[in-house]
Short mmCIF file of C-alpha atoms in Angstrom, two decimals:
data_model
loop_
_atom_site.label_atom_id
_atom_site.label_comp_id
_atom_site.label_asym_id
_atom_site.label_seq_id
_atom_site.Cartn_x
_atom_site.Cartn_y
_atom_site.Cartn_z
CA UNK A 1 25.74 38.56 2.19
CA UNK A 2 22.83 36.48 0.81
CA UNK A 3 20.89 33.62 2.36
CA UNK A 4 18.31 32.52 -0.30
CA UNK A 5 20.79 31.32 -2.91
CA UNK A 6 24.16 30.02 -1.67
CA UNK A 7 26.19 30.19 -4.89
CA UNK A 8 29.38 29.15 -3.13
CA UNK A 9 27.76 25.93 -1.91
CA UNK A 10 26.48 25.16 -5.41
CA UNK A 11 29.95 25.61 -6.89
CA UNK A 12 31.54 23.46 -4.20
CA UNK A 13 28.85 20.76 -4.65
CA UNK A 14 29.37 20.62 -8.41
CA UNK A 15 33.08 20.21 -7.94
CA UNK A 16 32.48 17.50 -5.35
CA UNK A 17 30.17 15.58 -7.71
CA UNK A 18 32.65 15.78 -10.59
CA UNK A 19 35.54 14.63 -8.43
CA UNK A 20 33.46 11.89 -6.87
CA UNK A 21 32.41 10.62 -10.32
CA UNK A 22 36.02 10.59 -11.55
CA UNK A 23 37.06 8.85 -8.32
CA UNK A 24 34.40 6.19 -8.90
CA UNK A 25 35.63 5.60 -12.46
CA UNK A 26 39.19 5.28 -11.22
CA UNK A 27 38.04 2.75 -8.62
CA UNK A 28 36.32 0.72 -11.35
CA UNK A 29 39.47 0.63 -13.45
CA UNK A 30 41.66 -0.30 -10.48
CA UNK A 31 39.24 -3.04 -9.41
CA UNK A 32 39.00 -4.55 -12.92
CA UNK A 33 42.62 -3.95 -13.91
CA UNK A 34 41.35 -2.64 -17.27
CA UNK A 35 41.63 0.70 -19.01
CA UNK A 36 38.30 0.09 -20.79
CA UNK A 37 35.64 -1.02 -18.33
CA UNK A 38 32.64 0.34 -20.22
CA UNK A 39 32.12 1.00 -23.92
CA UNK A 40 31.99 4.76 -23.29
CA UNK A 41 35.58 4.70 -21.99
CA UNK A 42 36.97 4.08 -25.50
CA UNK A 43 34.37 2.96 -28.10
CA UNK A 44 36.78 2.36 -30.99
CA UNK A 45 39.39 0.77 -28.73
CA UNK A 46 36.78 -1.60 -27.29
CA UNK A 47 35.64 -2.68 -30.77
CA UNK A 48 39.23 -3.33 -31.84
CA UNK A 49 40.03 -5.20 -28.62
CA UNK A 50 36.99 -7.47 -28.86
CA UNK A 51 37.92 -8.43 -32.42
CA UNK A 52 41.41 -9.23 -31.20
CA UNK A 53 40.02 -11.24 -28.31
CA UNK A 54 37.90 -13.30 -30.71
CA UNK A 55 41.06 -14.01 -32.72
CA UNK A 56 42.99 -14.96 -29.58
CA UNK A 57 40.30 -17.37 -28.40
CA UNK A 58 39.99 -18.82 -31.90
CA UNK A 59 43.75 -19.30 -32.22
CA UNK A 60 43.83 -21.04 -28.85
CA UNK A 61 41.19 -23.51 -29.99
CA UNK A 62 42.88 -23.90 -33.40
CA UNK A 63 46.08 -24.88 -31.59
CA UNK A 64 44.14 -27.57 -29.76
CA UNK A 65 42.63 -28.72 -33.06
CA UNK A 66 46.08 -29.00 -34.61
CA UNK A 67 47.21 -31.04 -31.61
CA UNK A 68 44.24 -33.36 -32.11
CA UNK A 69 45.20 -33.63 -35.77
CA UNK A 70 48.69 -34.75 -34.77
CA UNK A 71 47.11 -37.37 -32.50
CA UNK A 72 45.03 -38.66 -35.42
CA UNK A 73 48.10 -38.89 -37.62
CA UNK A 74 50.11 -40.63 -34.91
CA UNK A 75 47.38 -43.23 -34.35
CA UNK A 76 47.00 -43.90 -38.08
CA UNK A 77 50.76 -44.06 -38.58
CA UNK A 78 51.19 -46.38 -35.61
CA UNK A 79 48.61 -48.78 -37.04
CA UNK A 80 50.23 -48.60 -40.47
CA UNK A 81 53.60 -49.34 -38.88
CA UNK A 82 52.20 -52.63 -37.60
CA UNK A 83 50.70 -53.35 -41.01
CA UNK A 84 54.10 -52.55 -42.50
CA UNK A 85 55.71 -55.11 -40.23
CA UNK A 86 53.14 -57.73 -41.21
CA UNK A 87 53.70 -57.04 -44.90
CA UNK A 88 57.43 -57.39 -44.38
CA UNK A 89 56.80 -60.75 -42.73
CA UNK A 90 54.60 -61.90 -45.64
CA UNK A 91 57.31 -60.74 -48.06
CA UNK A 92 59.86 -62.73 -46.07
CA UNK A 93 57.60 -65.78 -46.25
CA UNK A 94 57.16 -65.27 -50.01
CA UNK A 95 60.94 -65.30 -50.44
CA UNK A 96 61.10 -68.46 -48.36
CA UNK A 97 58.33 -70.12 -50.38
CA UNK A 98 59.95 -69.20 -53.70
CA UNK A 99 62.93 -71.48 -53.26
CA UNK A 100 62.97 -75.02 -54.57
CA UNK A 101 64.52 -76.43 -51.42
CA UNK A 102 61.16 -76.74 -49.64
CA UNK A 103 58.12 -78.85 -50.48
CA UNK A 104 54.52 -77.86 -51.18
CA UNK A 105 53.60 -79.23 -47.76
CA UNK A 106 55.98 -76.70 -46.24
CA UNK A 107 54.38 -74.01 -48.37
CA UNK A 108 50.94 -74.93 -47.04
CA UNK A 109 52.19 -74.22 -43.53
CA UNK A 110 53.65 -70.93 -44.74
CA UNK A 111 50.31 -70.05 -46.37
CA UNK A 112 48.51 -70.61 -43.08
CA UNK A 113 50.66 -67.93 -41.46
CA UNK A 114 50.07 -65.63 -44.42
CA UNK A 115 46.30 -66.07 -44.08
CA UNK A 116 46.50 -65.22 -40.39
CA UNK A 117 48.54 -62.11 -41.12
CA UNK A 118 46.04 -60.99 -43.77
CA UNK A 119 43.19 -61.41 -41.28
CA UNK A 120 45.14 -59.42 -38.73
CA UNK A 121 45.67 -56.61 -41.25
CA UNK A 122 41.92 -56.46 -41.82
CA UNK A 123 41.30 -56.42 -38.06
CA UNK A 124 43.78 -53.58 -37.51
CA UNK A 125 42.12 -51.59 -40.29
CA UNK A 126 38.66 -52.14 -38.80
CA UNK A 127 39.67 -51.36 -35.19
CA UNK A 128 41.92 -48.32 -35.64
CA UNK A 129 39.79 -45.40 -34.43
CA UNK A 130 39.99 -41.87 -33.09
CA UNK A 131 37.04 -40.47 -31.18
CA UNK A 132 34.83 -43.28 -32.52
CA UNK A 133 35.82 -42.67 -36.15
CA UNK A 134 37.52 -45.43 -38.13
CA UNK A 135 40.68 -44.08 -39.76
CA UNK A 136 42.04 -46.66 -42.21
CA UNK A 137 38.91 -47.82 -44.03
CA UNK A 138 38.82 -44.92 -46.50
CA UNK A 139 36.47 -42.73 -44.48
CA UNK A 140 38.96 -39.87 -44.72
CA UNK A 141 40.28 -40.56 -48.22
CA UNK A 142 39.49 -38.43 -51.28
CA UNK A 143 36.18 -39.49 -52.78
CA UNK A 144 35.30 -40.36 -56.35
CA UNK A 145 32.20 -41.80 -58.07
CA UNK A 146 31.14 -43.33 -61.36
CA UNK A 147 27.82 -43.68 -63.16
CA UNK A 148 28.14 -47.48 -63.20
CA UNK A 149 27.27 -49.46 -60.06
CA UNK A 150 29.77 -52.19 -60.99
CA UNK A 151 32.73 -49.82 -61.14
CA UNK A 152 33.88 -47.89 -58.09
CA UNK A 153 36.72 -45.44 -57.59
CA UNK A 154 38.99 -47.14 -55.07
CA UNK A 155 41.83 -44.61 -55.02
CA UNK A 156 43.45 -41.77 -56.91
CA UNK A 157 46.75 -40.05 -56.28
CA UNK A 158 47.36 -36.55 -54.97
CA UNK A 159 48.58 -35.47 -58.42
CA UNK A 160 45.22 -36.32 -60.03
CA UNK A 161 43.06 -33.24 -60.51
CA UNK A 162 39.44 -33.29 -59.44
CA UNK A 163 36.82 -33.21 -62.17
CA UNK A 164 35.08 -35.53 -64.61
CA UNK A 165 36.88 -38.24 -66.57
CA UNK A 166 35.42 -40.44 -69.30
CA UNK A 167 36.34 -44.08 -69.89
CA UNK A 168 35.36 -44.83 -73.48
CA UNK A 169 35.67 -48.62 -73.18
CA UNK A 170 36.98 -51.23 -70.81
CA UNK A 171 36.78 -54.99 -71.38
CA UNK A 172 37.80 -57.49 -68.72
CA UNK A 173 37.99 -61.26 -68.32
CA UNK A 174 37.31 -62.90 -64.97
CA UNK A 175 38.77 -65.99 -63.37
CA UNK A 176 36.71 -68.68 -61.73
CA UNK A 177 37.00 -67.02 -58.30
CA UNK A 178 35.50 -63.80 -59.67
CA UNK A 179 38.72 -61.80 -59.78
CA UNK A 180 40.18 -60.32 -62.94
CA UNK A 181 42.68 -62.58 -64.67
CA UNK A 182 45.81 -60.49 -65.22
CA UNK A 183 47.29 -63.02 -67.66
CA UNK A 184 44.47 -63.86 -70.07
CA UNK A 185 42.33 -60.78 -69.77
CA UNK A 186 41.72 -58.71 -72.87
CA UNK A 187 41.30 -55.58 -70.88
CA UNK A 188 41.73 -52.48 -72.98
CA UNK A 189 41.45 -48.84 -72.24
CA UNK A 190 40.95 -45.90 -74.55
CA UNK A 191 41.77 -42.60 -72.91
CA UNK A 192 38.79 -40.26 -72.98
CA UNK A 193 38.13 -36.79 -71.65
CA UNK A 194 40.28 -35.79 -68.71
CA UNK A 195 42.84 -38.59 -68.89
CA UNK A 196 46.45 -37.97 -69.95
CA UNK A 197 47.15 -38.83 -73.55
CA UNK A 198 49.42 -41.68 -72.50
CA UNK A 199 46.96 -43.12 -69.94
CA UNK A 200 46.97 -46.91 -69.85
CA UNK A 201 46.10 -49.85 -67.67
CA UNK A 202 49.40 -50.59 -65.96
CA UNK A 203 48.33 -53.23 -63.49
CA UNK A 204 45.47 -55.59 -62.62
CA UNK A 205 45.44 -57.03 -59.13
CA UNK A 206 42.40 -58.90 -57.86
CA UNK A 207 39.49 -56.72 -58.93
CA UNK A 208 41.56 -53.55 -58.89
CA UNK A 209 42.39 -52.00 -62.26
CA UNK A 210 45.16 -49.40 -62.06
CA UNK A 211 45.32 -46.65 -64.67
CA UNK A 212 48.52 -44.61 -64.84
CA UNK A 213 49.81 -41.81 -67.02
CA UNK A 214 52.25 -38.93 -67.20
CA UNK A 215 52.78 -36.46 -64.34
CA UNK A 216 52.30 -39.19 -61.70
CA UNK A 217 48.70 -39.82 -62.76
CA UNK A 218 47.30 -42.86 -60.92
CA UNK A 219 43.72 -44.07 -60.53
CA UNK A 220 42.53 -47.38 -59.11
CA UNK A 221 39.10 -48.73 -60.07
CA UNK A 222 37.30 -51.60 -58.36
CA UNK A 223 35.58 -53.54 -61.17
CA UNK A 224 33.10 -56.37 -60.66
CA UNK A 225 30.64 -58.58 -62.58
CA UNK A 226 30.38 -56.66 -65.84
CA UNK A 227 32.67 -57.70 -68.71
CA UNK A 228 32.29 -54.71 -71.02
CA UNK A 229 32.10 -51.10 -69.89
CA UNK A 230 31.43 -48.23 -72.26
CA UNK A 231 31.21 -44.48 -71.76
CA UNK A 232 31.75 -44.57 -67.99
CA UNK A 233 31.80 -41.16 -66.32
CA UNK A 234 34.24 -40.92 -63.42
CA UNK A 235 33.73 -37.93 -61.13
CA UNK A 236 36.62 -37.15 -58.78
CA UNK A 237 35.24 -34.68 -56.24
CA UNK A 238 38.58 -33.86 -54.60
CA UNK A 239 37.27 -33.82 -51.05
CA UNK A 240 36.53 -36.31 -48.28
CA UNK A 241 39.72 -35.87 -46.25
CA UNK A 242 39.53 -34.95 -42.55
CA UNK A 243 39.22 -31.15 -42.45
CA UNK A 244 41.14 -29.79 -39.47
CA UNK A 245 40.41 -26.18 -38.48
CA UNK A 246 43.88 -24.73 -37.88
CA UNK A 247 43.01 -21.02 -37.82
CA UNK A 248 40.58 -18.59 -36.25
CA UNK A 249 38.90 -17.64 -39.54
CA UNK A 250 36.74 -19.32 -42.14
CA UNK A 251 38.61 -21.39 -44.69
CA UNK A 252 41.74 -21.83 -42.57
CA UNK A 253 41.68 -25.62 -42.72
CA UNK A 254 44.09 -28.45 -43.41
CA UNK A 255 42.62 -31.53 -45.08
CA UNK A 256 44.33 -34.65 -43.72
CA UNK A 257 44.07 -37.46 -46.25
CA UNK A 258 44.29 -40.97 -44.82
CA UNK A 259 44.29 -43.47 -47.71
CA UNK A 260 42.30 -46.67 -47.31
CA UNK A 261 44.38 -49.69 -46.35
CA UNK A 262 42.53 -52.73 -47.68
CA UNK A 263 43.78 -56.04 -48.99
CA UNK A 264 42.31 -55.18 -52.41
CA UNK A 265 44.01 -51.81 -52.63
CA UNK A 266 47.40 -52.98 -51.46
CA UNK A 267 47.02 -55.96 -53.80
CA UNK A 268 47.48 -58.98 -51.56
CA UNK A 269 43.95 -60.40 -51.54
CA UNK A 270 44.94 -63.32 -53.75
CA UNK A 271 48.53 -63.80 -52.58
CA UNK A 272 49.07 -67.55 -52.63
CA UNK A 273 52.36 -69.12 -51.55
CA UNK A 274 51.15 -72.68 -52.09
CA UNK A 275 53.42 -73.30 -55.07
CA UNK A 276 56.85 -72.11 -56.08
CA UNK A 277 55.43 -70.29 -59.10
CA UNK A 278 52.68 -68.49 -57.18
CA UNK A 279 55.14 -67.59 -54.42
CA UNK A 280 57.45 -65.98 -56.98
CA UNK A 281 54.47 -64.02 -58.34
CA UNK A 282 53.61 -63.04 -54.79
CA UNK A 283 56.99 -61.35 -54.40
CA UNK A 284 56.02 -58.74 -56.99
CA UNK A 285 52.67 -58.15 -55.28
CA UNK A 286 54.31 -57.74 -51.89
CA UNK A 287 56.69 -55.17 -53.33
CA UNK A 288 53.72 -53.13 -54.59
CA UNK A 289 51.89 -53.54 -51.26
CA UNK A 290 54.85 -52.28 -49.25
CA UNK A 291 55.27 -49.33 -51.63
CA UNK A 292 51.57 -48.40 -51.21
CA UNK A 293 51.70 -48.44 -47.40
CA UNK A 294 55.06 -46.64 -47.42
CA UNK A 295 53.59 -43.87 -49.57
CA UNK A 296 50.60 -43.57 -47.23
CA UNK A 297 52.87 -43.33 -44.18
CA UNK A 298 55.08 -40.80 -45.94
CA UNK A 299 52.04 -38.62 -46.56
CA UNK A 300 51.01 -38.87 -42.91
CA UNK A 301 54.51 -37.90 -41.82
CA UNK A 302 54.34 -34.81 -44.00
CA UNK A 303 50.99 -33.88 -42.43
CA UNK A 304 52.43 -34.28 -38.93
CA UNK A 305 55.41 -32.04 -39.72
CA UNK A 306 53.08 -29.46 -41.19
CA UNK A 307 50.82 -29.54 -38.14
CA UNK A 308 53.77 -29.13 -35.78
CA UNK A 309 54.89 -26.06 -37.74
CA UNK A 310 51.31 -24.82 -37.64
CA UNK A 311 51.23 -25.08 -33.85
CA UNK A 312 54.50 -23.14 -33.59
CA UNK A 313 53.13 -20.43 -35.87
CA UNK A 314 49.86 -20.24 -33.93
CA UNK A 315 51.73 -19.94 -30.62
CA UNK A 316 53.73 -16.98 -31.94
CA UNK A 317 50.61 -15.33 -33.35
CA UNK A 318 48.79 -15.86 -30.06
CA UNK A 319 51.68 -14.33 -28.14
CA UNK A 320 51.88 -11.20 -30.28
CA UNK A 321 48.14 -10.69 -30.49
CA UNK A 322 47.78 -11.08 -26.74
CA UNK A 323 50.43 -8.39 -26.29
CA UNK A 324 48.51 -6.06 -28.63
CA UNK A 325 45.25 -6.80 -26.80
CA UNK A 326 46.97 -6.06 -23.49
CA UNK A 327 48.20 -2.67 -24.71
CA UNK A 328 44.62 -1.66 -25.48
CA UNK A 329 42.80 -3.16 -22.50
CA UNK A 330 45.20 -3.55 -19.58
CA UNK A 331 45.52 -0.76 -17.03
CA UNK A 332 48.83 0.74 -15.92
CA UNK A 333 48.22 0.27 -12.20
CA UNK A 334 50.97 2.68 -11.07
CA UNK A 335 49.72 5.49 -13.27
CA UNK A 336 46.10 4.93 -12.30
CA UNK A 337 46.94 4.74 -8.60
CA UNK A 338 48.63 8.13 -8.89
CA UNK A 339 45.50 9.50 -10.54
CA UNK A 340 43.33 7.87 -7.86
CA UNK A 341 45.33 9.48 -5.04
CA UNK A 342 45.00 12.90 -6.68
CA UNK A 343 41.24 12.48 -7.11
CA UNK A 344 40.90 11.30 -3.53
CA UNK A 345 42.60 14.47 -2.27
CA UNK A 346 40.41 16.62 -4.54
CA UNK A 347 37.28 14.86 -3.34
CA UNK A 348 38.22 15.43 0.30
CA UNK A 349 39.01 19.09 -0.42
CA UNK A 350 35.67 19.54 -2.20
CA UNK A 351 33.87 18.01 0.76
CA UNK A 352 35.65 20.39 3.14
CA UNK A 353 34.87 23.41 0.95
CA UNK A 354 31.21 22.43 0.70
CA UNK A 355 31.04 22.30 4.47
CA UNK A 356 32.60 25.79 4.67
CA UNK A 357 30.18 27.15 2.05
CA UNK A 358 27.20 25.78 3.96
CA UNK A 359 28.39 27.59 7.08
CA UNK A 360 28.47 31.04 5.42
CA UNK A 361 24.69 31.86 5.61
CA UNK A 362 24.76 31.30 9.36
CA UNK A 363 27.10 34.28 9.67
CA UNK A 364 24.15 36.57 8.80
CA UNK A 365 22.80 35.96 12.31
CA UNK A 366 25.60 38.03 13.74
CA UNK A 367 24.24 41.06 11.87
CA UNK A 368 20.80 40.56 13.44
CA UNK A 369 21.99 40.57 17.03
#
């Protein structure tokens, strides 16, 4: 028997420390409900789980963004629905003014209502906002620019590719009120670089010159002051729509295009129902105006359907990724509690054995009696 070095006590103490450390780790996991409390528990698993968690949080926010995008579309579409109704009313008045059974005095009264409706359309366009951003004034329409200050890109269709287009020549004749005369104008257009071979001026309404071509090519230019244009460079940048982040990663965006709704673009700036002849002409303009707004609303409806499908897809992705994250991070409480009970028993046994080992040197005293 030895008293200077109690090897049995050292062995029992080491076992107690190991069991106590494992018991402490088990307590941490049970308290947190996680398998990985510290990076040392599973370094690779922690790295994978944190990447997944970033995706989950990003997808959650992307779902909210998509919902906000739907709200934007609904607000814009609701405003356009009212504009649609007003255009239908103006069209109805144009039909009424086109008949020979009413007098010009009656048409003057009709024109007063038309003027009020046109002012209301402008007011709706100016006041339709989301989060302080005006929606219908072209802020979120595709942008285009020219190298001539007197010619602006008012609109171009979704089928028109971005890039540079060249207008070789364009000659216009103006009426006394400053708008382009669609009857006597000598406007001509020679297709240059970028335009379809069959590109031509198909319509002149107010100061808006519409160029159309094959494959649904359509471009509207707002022309003012200058009579002769030569070698005009038109740059269609292809962006400007409202970018909605609908994913957790870079580049996962949906650009929501909201075309401008202005009297010039829809072509009713100079609608005059004061005479039977002008009222008949106004019928054609109203048909084009209703088609323009209908096309804009159709595009918004497509965006809304797409966003709703996006939200459904994001919800499914979020659900599956959360399940994968849970498999890595979440603790099986029943299994861990079983382990904890075992470690608790081992810790108590180690404590008891250490006490017994510490008592052994005292037995030497019996030999000295």
